[in-house]
């Protein structure tokens, strides 16, 4: 009985059918799957290129440091003794950078298939609450294990896939990855500070001197890398201190929000305290300084079973 213009007429024959909606959803899912596979393949192809690039940048900075900065600026202004101390410290950093970088590349992050006995215990029901099955690898997934689409394998305590090492960061090479970040940041800081010597000693005209133009590029390069590494390093220092991986952080944040809606408090069962958490990555040692030394010592545990504050239930992410 009202004005016909106030009504909106819908033709039900023009609405998409449930079958067409399902087809559209399947098409979208297929496109996402294709994009994911393409991106994973791209990362696999870029991996070797990025490794060569990283080593080339390290070699370039070291060459400029030893052939230009040291003989032309550091030794004349600081003296031979101070220069020798700085160079020796720089070589120490370089050795640790290369050792930990290549250890990240060559060390297997840890795959469930490497621990068949522990997986048999999973099948026997020793840990009934953490039994998961990977449909792609067709193996049981222990706790804290995730499937990497780039490596196409399940990785124990997977943090992320790093294209700069063409490898996953997981249980067995996480320590090398952290030390690589630490020593690379320290090396960039040393080079950047050393590049300021000609600027400081020549009343701001140091970079106008012959042979110093390239040092300006080295300074900007090292400073940029240092800023990026500092954020990344502090982020992982927090993750290690709270006993989380990058993947677990986002899963745990979601679980925390869900439990907060129910009026409950969520706690990370793997968080054993800051020192104990660091020992799980760097190993048990009375002297913390030994954590910084280059060594092939493996972390405690087997990457399948992890200590928890809850003995009767393990948290699954």
XYZ file of C-alpha atoms in Angstrom, residues 99-311:
213
model
C 81.393 -19.085 10.693
C 77.836 -18.521 11.898
C 76.564 -17.529 8.470
C 77.804 -20.685 6.792
C 76.730 -22.755 9.787
C 73.200 -21.426 9.204
C 73.409 -22.466 5.574
C 74.951 -25.912 6.021
C 73.237 -27.041 9.240
C 69.990 -28.919 8.862
C 67.354 -27.098 10.921
C 65.918 -30.419 12.071
C 63.399 -32.670 10.370
C 61.057 -35.150 12.077
C 62.464 -37.954 9.953
C 65.834 -37.508 11.676
C 64.347 -38.760 14.954
C 62.512 -41.945 14.111
C 62.710 -43.347 17.649
C 61.063 -40.252 19.093
C 58.397 -40.405 16.398
C 57.725 -44.026 17.333
C 57.023 -42.841 20.867
C 54.551 -40.357 19.435
C 52.811 -43.146 17.556
C 52.677 -45.208 20.741
C 50.666 -42.430 22.350
C 53.264 -41.135 24.771
C 52.195 -37.587 23.942
C 48.544 -38.012 22.931
C 47.716 -34.302 22.964
C 50.359 -33.265 20.479
C 49.825 -35.859 17.803
C 49.448 -34.077 14.505
C 49.803 -35.412 11.012
C 51.251 -33.513 8.061
C 49.277 -34.344 4.950
C 52.066 -33.093 2.687
C 54.988 -34.927 4.311
C 52.804 -37.825 5.484
C 54.554 -37.979 8.851
C 53.592 -37.195 12.419
C 54.411 -33.643 13.429
C 55.935 -33.275 16.901
C 55.114 -30.252 19.001
C 56.374 -26.902 17.688
C 56.927 -28.425 14.233
C 55.597 -26.668 11.143
C 55.617 -27.350 7.430
C 57.741 -25.040 5.273
C 56.253 -24.499 1.830
C 59.631 -23.371 0.448
C 61.663 -26.352 1.667
C 58.572 -28.554 1.254
C 59.398 -30.310 4.519
C 58.331 -30.206 8.137
C 60.854 -28.327 10.283
C 61.250 -28.829 14.021
C 60.767 -25.659 16.073
C 60.535 -23.691 12.866
C 60.952 -19.938 13.211
C 60.896 -18.849 9.573
C 62.421 -19.530 6.187
C 65.301 -17.147 5.517
C 66.093 -16.599 1.815
C 69.488 -15.083 2.713
C 70.672 -18.487 3.926
C 68.449 -20.489 1.560
C 67.402 -22.545 4.549
C 64.876 -22.678 7.339
C 65.750 -21.356 10.768
C 64.832 -24.149 13.133
C 65.876 -26.172 16.141
C 69.490 -26.935 15.213
C 70.594 -23.719 13.477
C 68.690 -21.067 15.440
C 71.745 -20.393 17.617
C 73.927 -19.795 14.558
C 71.313 -17.449 13.136
C 71.173 -15.340 16.299
C 74.956 -15.115 16.587
C 75.204 -14.184 12.917
C 72.832 -11.281 13.514
C 74.772 -10.216 16.606
C 78.233 -10.297 15.041
C 77.077 -8.753 11.783
C 75.514 -5.864 13.709
C 78.736 -5.442 15.710
C 80.800 -5.508 12.513
C 78.609 -2.887 10.850
C 78.900 -0.702 13.949
C 82.700 -0.997 13.931
C 82.993 -0.111 10.244
C 80.518 2.771 10.499
C 82.359 4.263 13.480
C 85.706 3.823 11.737
C 84.394 5.671 8.697
C 83.728 8.685 10.914
C 87.456 9.068 11.683
C 88.357 10.892 8.440
C 85.297 13.102 8.847
C 86.194 13.983 12.435
C 89.936 14.393 11.961
C 89.708 16.650 8.912
C 87.155 19.184 10.138
C 84.313 17.682 8.176
C 86.250 17.562 4.892
C 87.490 13.993 5.220
C 85.160 12.494 2.635
C 86.412 14.993 0.047
C 89.904 13.526 0.195
C 91.089 11.146 -2.558
C 90.063 7.569 -1.943
C 87.448 8.488 0.642
C 84.428 8.768 -1.633
C 83.823 5.033 -1.535
C 83.980 5.122 2.258
C 80.875 7.287 2.277
C 79.029 4.532 0.443
C 80.403 1.948 2.883
C 79.311 4.117 5.805
C 75.747 4.480 4.513
C 75.578 0.765 3.663
C 76.768 -0.377 7.095
C 74.584 2.123 8.924
C 71.490 0.996 7.007
C 72.204 -2.671 7.687
C 72.902 -1.883 11.340
C 69.543 -0.174 11.830
C 67.653 -3.056 10.222
C 69.630 -5.693 12.119
C 69.128 -3.934 15.446
C 65.350 -4.189 15.157
C 65.562 -7.804 14.026
C 68.032 -8.679 16.782
C 65.948 -7.144 19.568
C 62.886 -8.935 18.219
C 64.581 -12.324 18.370
C 66.092 -11.547 21.774
C 62.528 -11.104 23.024
C 61.394 -14.325 21.345
C 64.220 -16.345 22.894
C 63.634 -14.784 26.316
C 59.948 -15.735 26.176
C 60.613 -19.123 24.501
C 58.619 -18.519 21.351
C 59.267 -18.738 17.655
C 58.003 -16.157 15.199
C 55.196 -18.499 14.141
C 54.292 -19.285 17.739
C 54.208 -15.598 18.660
C 51.274 -14.920 16.353
C 49.536 -18.168 17.302
C 50.014 -17.418 20.989
C 48.692 -13.897 20.584
C 45.545 -15.288 18.995
C 45.133 -17.853 21.790
C 45.649 -15.139 24.386
C 42.897 -12.996 22.884
C 40.494 -15.913 22.683
C 41.046 -16.847 26.327
C 40.775 -13.203 27.389
C 37.288 -13.119 25.882
C 36.403 -16.060 28.094
C 37.788 -14.277 31.134
C 40.806 -16.559 31.407
C 44.533 -15.865 31.457
C 46.737 -17.558 28.900
C 50.333 -18.487 29.664
C 53.009 -19.911 27.429
C 53.756 -23.373 28.878
C 57.231 -23.386 27.314
C 58.301 -20.232 29.155
C 60.655 -21.541 31.857
C 62.200 -18.188 32.744
C 64.573 -15.965 30.798
C 67.837 -17.758 31.657
C 66.406 -21.249 31.156
C 64.880 -20.139 27.863
C 68.230 -18.894 26.585
C 69.883 -22.121 27.691
C 67.480 -24.067 25.494
C 68.900 -22.238 22.465
C 72.552 -21.670 23.377
C 73.126 -24.722 25.544
C 73.727 -25.339 29.213
C 76.815 -23.542 30.450
C 78.024 -21.900 33.631
C 79.831 -19.219 31.660
C 77.461 -17.185 29.524
C 80.395 -15.754 27.563
C 80.940 -19.195 26.026
C 77.603 -18.788 24.251
C 79.258 -16.218 21.984
C 82.149 -18.428 20.896
C 82.059 -20.299 17.579
C 81.203 -23.908 18.301
C 79.268 -26.762 16.758
C 77.607 -27.659 20.063
C 74.002 -28.694 19.513
C 71.183 -27.326 21.677
C 69.877 -29.520 24.495
C 67.051 -31.863 23.616
C 66.044 -33.609 20.430
C 63.604 -31.101 18.926
C 60.699 -33.487 19.469
C 59.964 -33.150 23.178
C 60.367 -29.835 25.023
C 60.354 -28.987 28.734
C 57.125 -27.395 29.852
C 55.671 -25.810 32.946
C 52.770 -28.225 32.515
C 53.706 -31.879 32.796
